[in-house]
mmCIF file of C-alpha atoms and ligand atoms in Angstrom:
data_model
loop_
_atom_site.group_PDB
_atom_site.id
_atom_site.type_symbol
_atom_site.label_atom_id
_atom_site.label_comp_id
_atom_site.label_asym_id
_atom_site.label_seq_id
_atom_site.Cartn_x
_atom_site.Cartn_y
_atom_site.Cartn_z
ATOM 1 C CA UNK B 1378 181.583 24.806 -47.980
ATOM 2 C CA UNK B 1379 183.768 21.237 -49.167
ATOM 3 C CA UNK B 1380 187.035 21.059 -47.486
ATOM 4 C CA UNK B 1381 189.271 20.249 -50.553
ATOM 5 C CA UNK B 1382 192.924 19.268 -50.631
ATOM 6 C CA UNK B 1383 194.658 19.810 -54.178
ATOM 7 C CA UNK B 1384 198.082 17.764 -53.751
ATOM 8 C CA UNK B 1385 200.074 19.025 -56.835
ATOM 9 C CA UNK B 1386 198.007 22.507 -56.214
ATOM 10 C CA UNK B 1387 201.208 24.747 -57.768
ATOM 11 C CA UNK B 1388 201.737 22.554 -60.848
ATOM 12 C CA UNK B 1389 200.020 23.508 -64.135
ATOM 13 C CA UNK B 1390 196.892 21.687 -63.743
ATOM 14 C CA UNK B 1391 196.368 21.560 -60.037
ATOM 15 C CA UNK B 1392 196.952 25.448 -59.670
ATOM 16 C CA UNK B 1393 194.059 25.933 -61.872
ATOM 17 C CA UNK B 1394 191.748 23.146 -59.855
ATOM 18 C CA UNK B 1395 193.020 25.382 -56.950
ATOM 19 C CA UNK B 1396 191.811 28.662 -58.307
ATOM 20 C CA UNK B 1397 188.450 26.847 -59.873
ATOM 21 C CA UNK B 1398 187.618 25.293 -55.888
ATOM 22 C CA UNK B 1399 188.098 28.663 -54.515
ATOM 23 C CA UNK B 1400 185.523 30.417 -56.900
ATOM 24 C CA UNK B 1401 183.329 27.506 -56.145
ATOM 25 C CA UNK B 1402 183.545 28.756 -52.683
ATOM 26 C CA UNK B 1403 185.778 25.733 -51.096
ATOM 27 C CA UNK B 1404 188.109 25.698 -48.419
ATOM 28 C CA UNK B 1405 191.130 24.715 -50.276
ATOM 29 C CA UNK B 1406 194.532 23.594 -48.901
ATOM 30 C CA UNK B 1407 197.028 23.059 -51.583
ATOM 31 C CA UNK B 1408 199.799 20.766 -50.877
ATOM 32 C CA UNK B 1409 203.132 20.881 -52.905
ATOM 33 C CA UNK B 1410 206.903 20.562 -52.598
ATOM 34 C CA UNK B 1411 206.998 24.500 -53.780
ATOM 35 C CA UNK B 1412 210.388 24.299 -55.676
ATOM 36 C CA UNK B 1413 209.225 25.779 -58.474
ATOM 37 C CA UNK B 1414 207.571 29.020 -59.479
ATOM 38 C CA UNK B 1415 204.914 30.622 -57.838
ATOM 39 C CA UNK B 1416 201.275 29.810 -59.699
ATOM 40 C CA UNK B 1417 199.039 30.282 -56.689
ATOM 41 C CA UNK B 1418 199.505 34.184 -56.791
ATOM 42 C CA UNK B 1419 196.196 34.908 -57.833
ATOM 43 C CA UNK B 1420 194.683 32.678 -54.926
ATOM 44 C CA UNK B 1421 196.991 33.132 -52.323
ATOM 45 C CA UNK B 1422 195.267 34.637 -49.658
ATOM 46 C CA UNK B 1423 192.434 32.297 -50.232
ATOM 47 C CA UNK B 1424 194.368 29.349 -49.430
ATOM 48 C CA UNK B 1425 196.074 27.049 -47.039
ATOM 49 C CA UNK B 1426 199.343 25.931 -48.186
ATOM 50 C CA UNK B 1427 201.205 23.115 -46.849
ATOM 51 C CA UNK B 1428 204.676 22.298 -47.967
ATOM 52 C CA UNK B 1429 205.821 18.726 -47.968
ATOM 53 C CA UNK B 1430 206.427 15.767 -49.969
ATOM 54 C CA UNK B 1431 203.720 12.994 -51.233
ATOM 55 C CA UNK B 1432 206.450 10.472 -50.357
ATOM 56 C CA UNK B 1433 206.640 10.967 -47.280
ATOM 57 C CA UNK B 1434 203.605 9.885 -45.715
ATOM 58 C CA UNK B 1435 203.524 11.703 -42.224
ATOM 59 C CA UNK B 1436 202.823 15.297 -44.425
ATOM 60 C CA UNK B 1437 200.498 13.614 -46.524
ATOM 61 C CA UNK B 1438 198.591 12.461 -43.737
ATOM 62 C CA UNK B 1439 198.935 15.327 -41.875
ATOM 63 C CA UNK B 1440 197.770 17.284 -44.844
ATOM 64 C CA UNK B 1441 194.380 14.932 -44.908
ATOM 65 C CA UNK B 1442 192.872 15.781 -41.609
ATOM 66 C CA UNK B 1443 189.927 17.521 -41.826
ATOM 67 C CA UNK B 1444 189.306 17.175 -45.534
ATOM 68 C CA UNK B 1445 186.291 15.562 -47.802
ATOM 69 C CA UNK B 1446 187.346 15.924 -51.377
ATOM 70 C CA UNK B 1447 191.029 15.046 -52.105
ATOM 71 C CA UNK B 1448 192.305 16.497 -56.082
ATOM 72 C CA UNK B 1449 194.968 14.367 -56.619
ATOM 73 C CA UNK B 1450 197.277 16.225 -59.143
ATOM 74 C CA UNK B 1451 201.214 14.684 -58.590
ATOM 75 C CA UNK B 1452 203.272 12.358 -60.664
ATOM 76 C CA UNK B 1453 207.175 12.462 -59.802
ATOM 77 C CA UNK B 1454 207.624 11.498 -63.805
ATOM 78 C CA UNK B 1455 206.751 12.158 -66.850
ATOM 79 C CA UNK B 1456 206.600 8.999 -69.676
ATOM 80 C CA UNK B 1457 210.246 9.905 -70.628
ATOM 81 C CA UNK B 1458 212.034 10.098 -67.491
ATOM 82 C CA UNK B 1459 209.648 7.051 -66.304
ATOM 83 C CA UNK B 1460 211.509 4.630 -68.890
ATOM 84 C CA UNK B 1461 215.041 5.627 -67.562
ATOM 85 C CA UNK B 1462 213.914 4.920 -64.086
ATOM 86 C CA UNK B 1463 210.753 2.366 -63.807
ATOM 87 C CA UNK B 1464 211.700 1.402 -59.896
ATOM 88 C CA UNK B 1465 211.847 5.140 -59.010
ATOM 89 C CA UNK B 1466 208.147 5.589 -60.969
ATOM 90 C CA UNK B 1467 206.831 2.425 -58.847
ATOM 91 C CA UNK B 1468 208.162 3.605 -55.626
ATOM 92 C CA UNK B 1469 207.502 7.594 -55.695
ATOM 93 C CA UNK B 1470 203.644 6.966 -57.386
ATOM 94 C CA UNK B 1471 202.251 4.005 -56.899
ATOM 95 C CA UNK B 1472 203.053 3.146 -53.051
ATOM 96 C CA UNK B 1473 202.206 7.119 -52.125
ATOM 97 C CA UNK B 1474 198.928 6.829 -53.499
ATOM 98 C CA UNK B 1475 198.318 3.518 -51.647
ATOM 99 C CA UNK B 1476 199.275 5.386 -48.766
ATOM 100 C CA UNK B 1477 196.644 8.448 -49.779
ATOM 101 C CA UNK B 1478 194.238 6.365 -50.569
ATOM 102 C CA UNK B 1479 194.321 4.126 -47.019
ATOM 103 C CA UNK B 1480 194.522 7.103 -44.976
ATOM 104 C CA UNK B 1481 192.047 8.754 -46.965
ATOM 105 C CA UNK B 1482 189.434 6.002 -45.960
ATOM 106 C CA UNK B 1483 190.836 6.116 -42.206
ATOM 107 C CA UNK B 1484 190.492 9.899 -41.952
ATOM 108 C CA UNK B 1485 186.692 9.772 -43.770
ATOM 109 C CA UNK B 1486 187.758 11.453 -46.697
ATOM 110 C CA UNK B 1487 184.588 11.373 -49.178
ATOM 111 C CA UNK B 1488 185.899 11.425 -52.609
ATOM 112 C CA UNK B 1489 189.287 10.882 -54.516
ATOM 113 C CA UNK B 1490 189.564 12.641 -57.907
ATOM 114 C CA UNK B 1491 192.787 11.196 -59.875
ATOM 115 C CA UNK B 1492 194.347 12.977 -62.533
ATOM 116 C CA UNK B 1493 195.476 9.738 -64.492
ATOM 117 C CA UNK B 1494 196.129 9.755 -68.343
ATOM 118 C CA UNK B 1495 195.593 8.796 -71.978
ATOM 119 C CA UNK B 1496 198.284 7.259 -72.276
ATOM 120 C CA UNK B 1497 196.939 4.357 -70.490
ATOM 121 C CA UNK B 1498 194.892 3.320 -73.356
ATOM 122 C CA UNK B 1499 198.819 2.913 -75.675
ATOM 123 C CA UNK B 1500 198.202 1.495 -78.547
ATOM 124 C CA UNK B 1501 194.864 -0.254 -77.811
ATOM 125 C CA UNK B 1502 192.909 -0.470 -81.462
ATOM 126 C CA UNK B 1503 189.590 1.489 -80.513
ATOM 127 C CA UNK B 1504 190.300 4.825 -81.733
ATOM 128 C CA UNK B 1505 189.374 7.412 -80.543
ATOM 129 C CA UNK B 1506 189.651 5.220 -77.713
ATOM 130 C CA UNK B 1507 186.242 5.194 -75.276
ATOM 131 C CA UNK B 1508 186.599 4.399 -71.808
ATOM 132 C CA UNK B 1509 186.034 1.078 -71.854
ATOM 133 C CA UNK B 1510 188.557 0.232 -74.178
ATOM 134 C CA UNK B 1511 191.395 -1.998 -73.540
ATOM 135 C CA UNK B 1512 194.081 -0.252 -71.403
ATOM 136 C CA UNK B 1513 197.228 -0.879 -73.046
ATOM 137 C CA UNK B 1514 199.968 1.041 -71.343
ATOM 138 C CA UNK B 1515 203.526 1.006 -73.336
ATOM 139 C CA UNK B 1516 205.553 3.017 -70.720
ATOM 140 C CA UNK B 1517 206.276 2.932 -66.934
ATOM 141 C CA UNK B 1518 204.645 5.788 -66.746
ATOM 142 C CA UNK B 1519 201.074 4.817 -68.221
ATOM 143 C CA UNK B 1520 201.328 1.302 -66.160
ATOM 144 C CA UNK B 1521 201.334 3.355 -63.024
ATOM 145 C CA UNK B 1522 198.798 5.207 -63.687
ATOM 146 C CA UNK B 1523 196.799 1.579 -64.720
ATOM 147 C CA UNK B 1524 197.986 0.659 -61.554
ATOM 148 C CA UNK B 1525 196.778 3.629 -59.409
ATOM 149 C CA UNK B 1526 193.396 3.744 -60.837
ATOM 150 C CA UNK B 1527 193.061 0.484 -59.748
ATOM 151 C CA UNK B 1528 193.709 1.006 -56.447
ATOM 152 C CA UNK B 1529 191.133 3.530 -56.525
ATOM 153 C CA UNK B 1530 188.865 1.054 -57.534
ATOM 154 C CA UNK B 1531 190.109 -1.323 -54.960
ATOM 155 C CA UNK B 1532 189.451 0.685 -51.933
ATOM 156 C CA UNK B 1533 186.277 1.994 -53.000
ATOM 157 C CA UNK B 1534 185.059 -1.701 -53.254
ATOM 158 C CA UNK B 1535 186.648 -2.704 -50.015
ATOM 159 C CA UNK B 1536 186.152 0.621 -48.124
ATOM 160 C CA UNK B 1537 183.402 2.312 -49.966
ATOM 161 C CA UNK B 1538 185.429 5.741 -50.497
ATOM 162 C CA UNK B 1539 183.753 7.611 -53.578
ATOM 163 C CA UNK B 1540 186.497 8.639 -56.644
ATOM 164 C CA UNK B 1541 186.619 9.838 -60.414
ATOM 165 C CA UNK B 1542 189.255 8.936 -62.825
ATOM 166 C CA UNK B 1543 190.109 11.876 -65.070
ATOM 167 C CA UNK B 1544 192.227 10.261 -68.640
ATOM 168 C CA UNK B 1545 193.192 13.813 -69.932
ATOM 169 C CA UNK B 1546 194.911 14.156 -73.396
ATOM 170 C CA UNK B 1547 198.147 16.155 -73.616
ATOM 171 C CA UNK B 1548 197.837 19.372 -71.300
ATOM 172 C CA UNK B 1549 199.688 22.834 -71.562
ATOM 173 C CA UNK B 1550 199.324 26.600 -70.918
ATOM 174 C CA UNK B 1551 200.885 29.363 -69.761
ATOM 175 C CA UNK B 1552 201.877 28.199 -66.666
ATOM 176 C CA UNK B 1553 204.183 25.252 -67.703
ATOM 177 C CA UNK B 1554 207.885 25.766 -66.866
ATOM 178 C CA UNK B 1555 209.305 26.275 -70.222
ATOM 179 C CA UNK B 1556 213.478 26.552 -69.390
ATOM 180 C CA UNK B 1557 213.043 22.764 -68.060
ATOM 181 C CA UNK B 1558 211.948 22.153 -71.516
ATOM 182 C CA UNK B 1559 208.640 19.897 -70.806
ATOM 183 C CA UNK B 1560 206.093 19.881 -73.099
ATOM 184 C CA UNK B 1561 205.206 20.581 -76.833
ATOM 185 C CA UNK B 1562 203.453 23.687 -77.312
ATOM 186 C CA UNK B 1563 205.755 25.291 -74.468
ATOM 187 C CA UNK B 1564 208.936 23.912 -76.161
ATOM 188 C CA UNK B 1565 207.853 25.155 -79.520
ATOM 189 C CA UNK B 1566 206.791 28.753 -78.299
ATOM 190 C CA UNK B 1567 209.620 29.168 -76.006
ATOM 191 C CA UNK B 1568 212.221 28.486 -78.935
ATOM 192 C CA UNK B 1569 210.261 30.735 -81.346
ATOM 193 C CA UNK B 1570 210.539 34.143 -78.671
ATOM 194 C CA UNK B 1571 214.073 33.449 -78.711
ATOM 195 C CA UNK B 1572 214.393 33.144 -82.670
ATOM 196 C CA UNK B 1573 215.760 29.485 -82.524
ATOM 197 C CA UNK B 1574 214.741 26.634 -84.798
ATOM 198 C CA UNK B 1575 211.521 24.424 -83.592
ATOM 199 C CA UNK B 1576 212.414 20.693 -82.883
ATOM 200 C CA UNK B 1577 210.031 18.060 -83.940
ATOM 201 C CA UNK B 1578 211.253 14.529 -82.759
ATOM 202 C CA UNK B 1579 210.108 12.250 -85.565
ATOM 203 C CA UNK B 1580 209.025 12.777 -89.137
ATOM 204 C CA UNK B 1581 206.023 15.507 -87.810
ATOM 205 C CA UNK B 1582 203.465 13.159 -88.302
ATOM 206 C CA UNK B 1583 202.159 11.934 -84.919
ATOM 207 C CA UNK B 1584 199.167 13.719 -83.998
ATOM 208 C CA UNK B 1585 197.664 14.904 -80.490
ATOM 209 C CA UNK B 1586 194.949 16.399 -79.121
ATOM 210 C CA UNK B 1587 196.133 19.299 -77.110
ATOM 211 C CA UNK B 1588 194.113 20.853 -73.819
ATOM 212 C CA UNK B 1589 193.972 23.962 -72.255
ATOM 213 C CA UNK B 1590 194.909 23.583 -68.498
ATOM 214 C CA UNK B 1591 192.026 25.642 -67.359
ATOM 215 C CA UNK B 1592 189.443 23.515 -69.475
ATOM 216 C CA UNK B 1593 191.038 20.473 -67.999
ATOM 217 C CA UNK B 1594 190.718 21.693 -64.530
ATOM 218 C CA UNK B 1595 186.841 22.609 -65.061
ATOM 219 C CA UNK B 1596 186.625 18.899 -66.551
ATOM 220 C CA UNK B 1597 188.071 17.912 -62.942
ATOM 221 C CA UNK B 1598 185.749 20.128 -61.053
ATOM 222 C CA UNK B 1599 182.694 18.734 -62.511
ATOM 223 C CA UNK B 1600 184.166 14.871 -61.883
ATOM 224 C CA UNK B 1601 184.659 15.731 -58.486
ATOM 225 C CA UNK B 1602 181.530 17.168 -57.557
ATOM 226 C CA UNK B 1603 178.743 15.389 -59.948
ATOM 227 C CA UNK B 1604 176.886 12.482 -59.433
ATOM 228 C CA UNK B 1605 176.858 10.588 -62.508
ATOM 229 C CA UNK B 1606 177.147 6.678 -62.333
ATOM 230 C CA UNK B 1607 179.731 6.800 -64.499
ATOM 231 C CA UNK B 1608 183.332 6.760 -62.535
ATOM 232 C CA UNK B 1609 186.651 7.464 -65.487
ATOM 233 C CA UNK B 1610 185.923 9.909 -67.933
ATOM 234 C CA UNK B 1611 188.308 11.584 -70.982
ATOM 235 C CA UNK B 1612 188.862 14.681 -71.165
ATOM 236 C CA UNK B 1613 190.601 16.529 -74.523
ATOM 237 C CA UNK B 1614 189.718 18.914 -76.949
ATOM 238 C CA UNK B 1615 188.161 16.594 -79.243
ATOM 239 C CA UNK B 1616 190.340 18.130 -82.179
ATOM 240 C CA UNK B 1617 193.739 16.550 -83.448
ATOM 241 C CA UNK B 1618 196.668 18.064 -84.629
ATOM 242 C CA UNK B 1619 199.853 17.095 -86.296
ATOM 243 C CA UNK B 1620 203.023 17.821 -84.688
ATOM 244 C CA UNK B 1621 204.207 19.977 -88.084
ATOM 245 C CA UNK B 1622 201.376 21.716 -88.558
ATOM 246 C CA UNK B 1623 201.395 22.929 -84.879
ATOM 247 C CA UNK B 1624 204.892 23.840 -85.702
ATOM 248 C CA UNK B 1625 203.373 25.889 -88.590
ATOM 249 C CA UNK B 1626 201.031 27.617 -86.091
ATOM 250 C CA UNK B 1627 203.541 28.574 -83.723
ATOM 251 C CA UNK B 1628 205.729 30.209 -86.701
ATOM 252 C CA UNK B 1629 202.844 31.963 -88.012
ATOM 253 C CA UNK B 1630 201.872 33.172 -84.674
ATOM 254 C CA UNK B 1631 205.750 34.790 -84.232
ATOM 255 C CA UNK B 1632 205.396 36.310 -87.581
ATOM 256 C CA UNK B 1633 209.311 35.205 -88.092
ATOM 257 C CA UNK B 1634 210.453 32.994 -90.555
ATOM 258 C CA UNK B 1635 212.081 30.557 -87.893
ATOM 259 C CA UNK B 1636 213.469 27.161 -89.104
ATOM 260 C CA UNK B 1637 211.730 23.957 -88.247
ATOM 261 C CA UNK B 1638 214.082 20.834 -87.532
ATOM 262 C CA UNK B 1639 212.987 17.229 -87.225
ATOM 263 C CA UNK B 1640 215.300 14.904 -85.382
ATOM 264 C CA UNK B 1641 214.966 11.400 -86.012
ATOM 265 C CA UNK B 1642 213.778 9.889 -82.798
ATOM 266 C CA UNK B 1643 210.588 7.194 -82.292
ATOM 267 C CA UNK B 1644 207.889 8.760 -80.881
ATOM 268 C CA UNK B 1645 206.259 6.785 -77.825
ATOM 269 C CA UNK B 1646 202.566 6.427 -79.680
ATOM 270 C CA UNK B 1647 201.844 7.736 -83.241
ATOM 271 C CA UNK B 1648 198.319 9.158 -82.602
ATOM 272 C CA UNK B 1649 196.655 9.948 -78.793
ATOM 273 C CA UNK B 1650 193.540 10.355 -79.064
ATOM 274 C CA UNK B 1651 190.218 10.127 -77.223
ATOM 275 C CA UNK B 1652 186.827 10.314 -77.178
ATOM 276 C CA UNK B 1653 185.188 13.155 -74.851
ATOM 277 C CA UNK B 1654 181.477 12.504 -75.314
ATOM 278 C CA UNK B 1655 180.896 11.066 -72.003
ATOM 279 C CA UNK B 1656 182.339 14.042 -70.186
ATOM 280 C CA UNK B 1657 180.387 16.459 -72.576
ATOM 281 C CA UNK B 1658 177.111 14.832 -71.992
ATOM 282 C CA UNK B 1659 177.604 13.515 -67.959
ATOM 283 C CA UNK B 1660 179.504 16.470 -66.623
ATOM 284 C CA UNK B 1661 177.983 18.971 -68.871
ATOM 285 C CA UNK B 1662 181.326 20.091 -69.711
ATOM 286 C CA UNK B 1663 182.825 21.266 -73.185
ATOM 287 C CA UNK B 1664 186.516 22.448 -73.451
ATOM 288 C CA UNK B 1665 186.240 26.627 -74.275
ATOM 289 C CA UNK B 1666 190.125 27.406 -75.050
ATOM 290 C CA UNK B 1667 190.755 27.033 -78.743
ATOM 291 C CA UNK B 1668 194.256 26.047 -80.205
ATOM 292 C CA UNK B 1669 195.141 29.391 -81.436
ATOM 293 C CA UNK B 1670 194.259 31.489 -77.935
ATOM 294 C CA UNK B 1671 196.006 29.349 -75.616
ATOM 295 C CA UNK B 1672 199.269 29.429 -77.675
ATOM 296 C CA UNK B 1673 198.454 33.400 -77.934
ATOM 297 C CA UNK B 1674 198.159 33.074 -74.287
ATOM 298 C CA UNK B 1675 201.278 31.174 -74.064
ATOM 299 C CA UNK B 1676 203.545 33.547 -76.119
ATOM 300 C CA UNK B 1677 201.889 36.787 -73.844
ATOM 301 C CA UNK B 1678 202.774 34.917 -70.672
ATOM 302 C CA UNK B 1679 206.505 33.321 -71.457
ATOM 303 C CA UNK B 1680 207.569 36.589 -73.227
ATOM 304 C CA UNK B 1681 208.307 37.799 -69.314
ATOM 305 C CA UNK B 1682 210.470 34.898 -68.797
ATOM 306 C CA UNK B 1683 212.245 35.057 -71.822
HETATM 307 N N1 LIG K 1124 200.491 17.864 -68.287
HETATM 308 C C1 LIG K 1124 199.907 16.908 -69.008
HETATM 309 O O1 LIG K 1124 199.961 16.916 -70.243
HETATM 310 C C2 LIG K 1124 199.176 15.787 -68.320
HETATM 311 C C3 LIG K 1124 198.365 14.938 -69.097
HETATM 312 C C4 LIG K 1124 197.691 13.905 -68.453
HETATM 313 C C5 LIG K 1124 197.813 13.716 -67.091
HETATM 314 N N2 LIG K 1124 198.611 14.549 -66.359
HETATM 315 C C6 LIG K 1124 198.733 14.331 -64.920
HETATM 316 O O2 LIG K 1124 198.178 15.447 -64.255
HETATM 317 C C7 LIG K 1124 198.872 15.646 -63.007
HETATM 318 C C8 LIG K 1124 199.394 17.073 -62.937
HETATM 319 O O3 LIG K 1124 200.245 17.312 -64.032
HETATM 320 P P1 LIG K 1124 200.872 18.747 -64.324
HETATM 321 O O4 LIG K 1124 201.127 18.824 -65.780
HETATM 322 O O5 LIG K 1124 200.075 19.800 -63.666
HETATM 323 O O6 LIG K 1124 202.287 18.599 -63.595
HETATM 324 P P2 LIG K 1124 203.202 19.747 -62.962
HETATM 325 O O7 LIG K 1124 204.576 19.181 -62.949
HETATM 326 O O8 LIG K 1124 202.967 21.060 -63.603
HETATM 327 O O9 LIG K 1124 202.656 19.831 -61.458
HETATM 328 C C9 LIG K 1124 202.876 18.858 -60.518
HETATM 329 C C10 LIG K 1124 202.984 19.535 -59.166
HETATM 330 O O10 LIG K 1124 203.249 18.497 -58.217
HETATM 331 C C11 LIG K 1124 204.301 18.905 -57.370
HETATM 332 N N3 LIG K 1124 205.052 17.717 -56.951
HETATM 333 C C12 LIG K 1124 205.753 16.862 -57.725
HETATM 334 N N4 LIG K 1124 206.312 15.909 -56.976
HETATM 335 C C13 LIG K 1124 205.943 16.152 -55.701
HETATM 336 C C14 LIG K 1124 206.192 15.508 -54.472
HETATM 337 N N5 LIG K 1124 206.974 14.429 -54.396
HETATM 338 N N6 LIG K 1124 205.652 16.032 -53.351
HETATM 339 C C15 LIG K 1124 204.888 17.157 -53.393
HETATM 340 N N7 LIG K 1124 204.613 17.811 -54.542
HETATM 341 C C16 LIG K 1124 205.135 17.312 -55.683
HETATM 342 C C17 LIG K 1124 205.175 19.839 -58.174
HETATM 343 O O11 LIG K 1124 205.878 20.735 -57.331
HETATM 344 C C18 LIG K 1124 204.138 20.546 -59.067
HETATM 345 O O12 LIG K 1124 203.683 21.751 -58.485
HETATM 346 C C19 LIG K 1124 199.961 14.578 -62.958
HETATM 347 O O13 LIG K 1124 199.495 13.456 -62.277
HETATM 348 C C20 LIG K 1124 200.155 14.221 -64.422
HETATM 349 O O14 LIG K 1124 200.658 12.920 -64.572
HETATM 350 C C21 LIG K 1124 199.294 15.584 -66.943
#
């Protein structure tokens, strides 16, 4: 049995890693701030929790002892928030996961798995971009994760701790906090149960590739536990959409005839998009949640909260 310690294990995507570890028959400790709603219900007996905060770097450590595989599932922003405050981003990502990562390799912690991002490939020219393309990061955000990922590799060179890089496309699901208004497919469903107008920022035309938290978190589980030579993978749907005809889905799925506003505001990058063969063919891993049943899954699950 792995020891495993999911830091982030409440969010969206680390309570699923959580609840994937525990079928796998792990001992998982989830560590988290907590503020927010309870995801872990399912799991809860099954698990260690430990409430603190990744920047403070007595609970992290604290939270390492004992432990072989570390899921590392926490960012304090989100691209948005991360270009109204780019000294907060540096100082409440970057130095923490120096911190995890050194105490990691003190306290003989075998593998890091790092939930960084597509967006660190910004507007690089090879699309769908491939892993090796040329990270091009166009927000605080992305250039933290950049940066983390190469502390990962850093410290495996120097110390020799093992790691995978997970780039994941746009996530959501069910468990997403829709009142604080964070992501798309949440935003969109959440206004649609209440009968107000979807809000597209921009003309409609960006596209993403949208994936199912669970699939992600099965993408995560096989990084963490295969042994591939291969190191950063994608991980996505490998289907695009447009942000209008999502819009269209999510009306169609209400069955109302709900309005659909676009506000005239730049997007951060017109089309994020990646390729996903790698992780298909070296983790043996294909995403199973289509489009149309996770927002079914979303409308069943935010109905309650409505
Ligand atoms: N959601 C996406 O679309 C997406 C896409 C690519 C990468 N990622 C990355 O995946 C990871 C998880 O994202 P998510 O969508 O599950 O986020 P989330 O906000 O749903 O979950 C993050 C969890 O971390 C906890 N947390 C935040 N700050 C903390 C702190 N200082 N101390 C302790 N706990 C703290 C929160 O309580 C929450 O439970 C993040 O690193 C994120 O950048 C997310």
């Amino acid at each position: 049995m792995n020891n495993c310690l999911v830091l982030g294990g409440n969010g969206l995507i680390g309570s699923f890693v959580a609840e994937k570890l525990v079928a796998k028959g792990c001992n998982v400790r989830v560590f988290d701030k907590f503020t927010g709603k309870n995801n872990l219900k399912a799991i809860e007996t099954k698990i260690e929790k430990v409430k603190g905060d990744y920047i403070n770097q007595k609970d992290v450590r604290q939270a390492l002892d004992g432990i072989e595989y570390v899921f590392h599932c926490i960012h304090t922003t989100v691209p948005r928030t991360s270009i109204e405050k780019p000294v907060f981003d540096a100082e409440t990502n970057i130095l923490p996961s120096i911190n995890i990562l050194r105490d990691s390799c003190e306290l003989g912690v075998k593998k890091i798995v790092y939930l960084s991002s597509i967006v660190v490939y910004g507007n690089t020219k090879t699309i769908p971009a491939k892993e090796n393309a040329r990270l091009e990061p166009m927000t605080p955000y992305a250039v933290s994760k950049m940066a983390i990922e190469k502390y990962i590799e850093y410290f495996n060179r120097v110390y020799g701790i093992d790691y995978a890089i997970l780039r994941p496309t746009t996530s959501y699901g069910e468990r997403q906090v829709v009142s604080k208004g964070t992501g798309v497919i949440a935003n969109f469903v959440f206004n649609a149960l209440r009968n107000k107008p979807i809000v597209i920022y921009g003309n409609g035309s960006s596209e993403k590739d949208f994936l199912h938290a669970e699939d992600l978190a099965s993408g995560v589980i096989a990084a963490g536990f295969n042994k591939s030579r291969f190191k950063i993978f994608n991980l996505g749907s490998g289907k695009v959409i447009s942000l209008n005809n999502l819009a269209e889905k999510v009306k169609k799925a209400t069955g109302n005839n709900i309005e659909i506003n676009r506000l005239n505001k730049a997007c951060e990058v017109q089309r994020l998009v990646c390729d996903i063969s790698r992780a298909c063919s070296e983790l043996d891993w294909k995403p199973k949640i289509s489009l149309d049943e996770g927002i079914k899954r979303c409308f069943a699950k935010f109905k309650k909260d409505v």
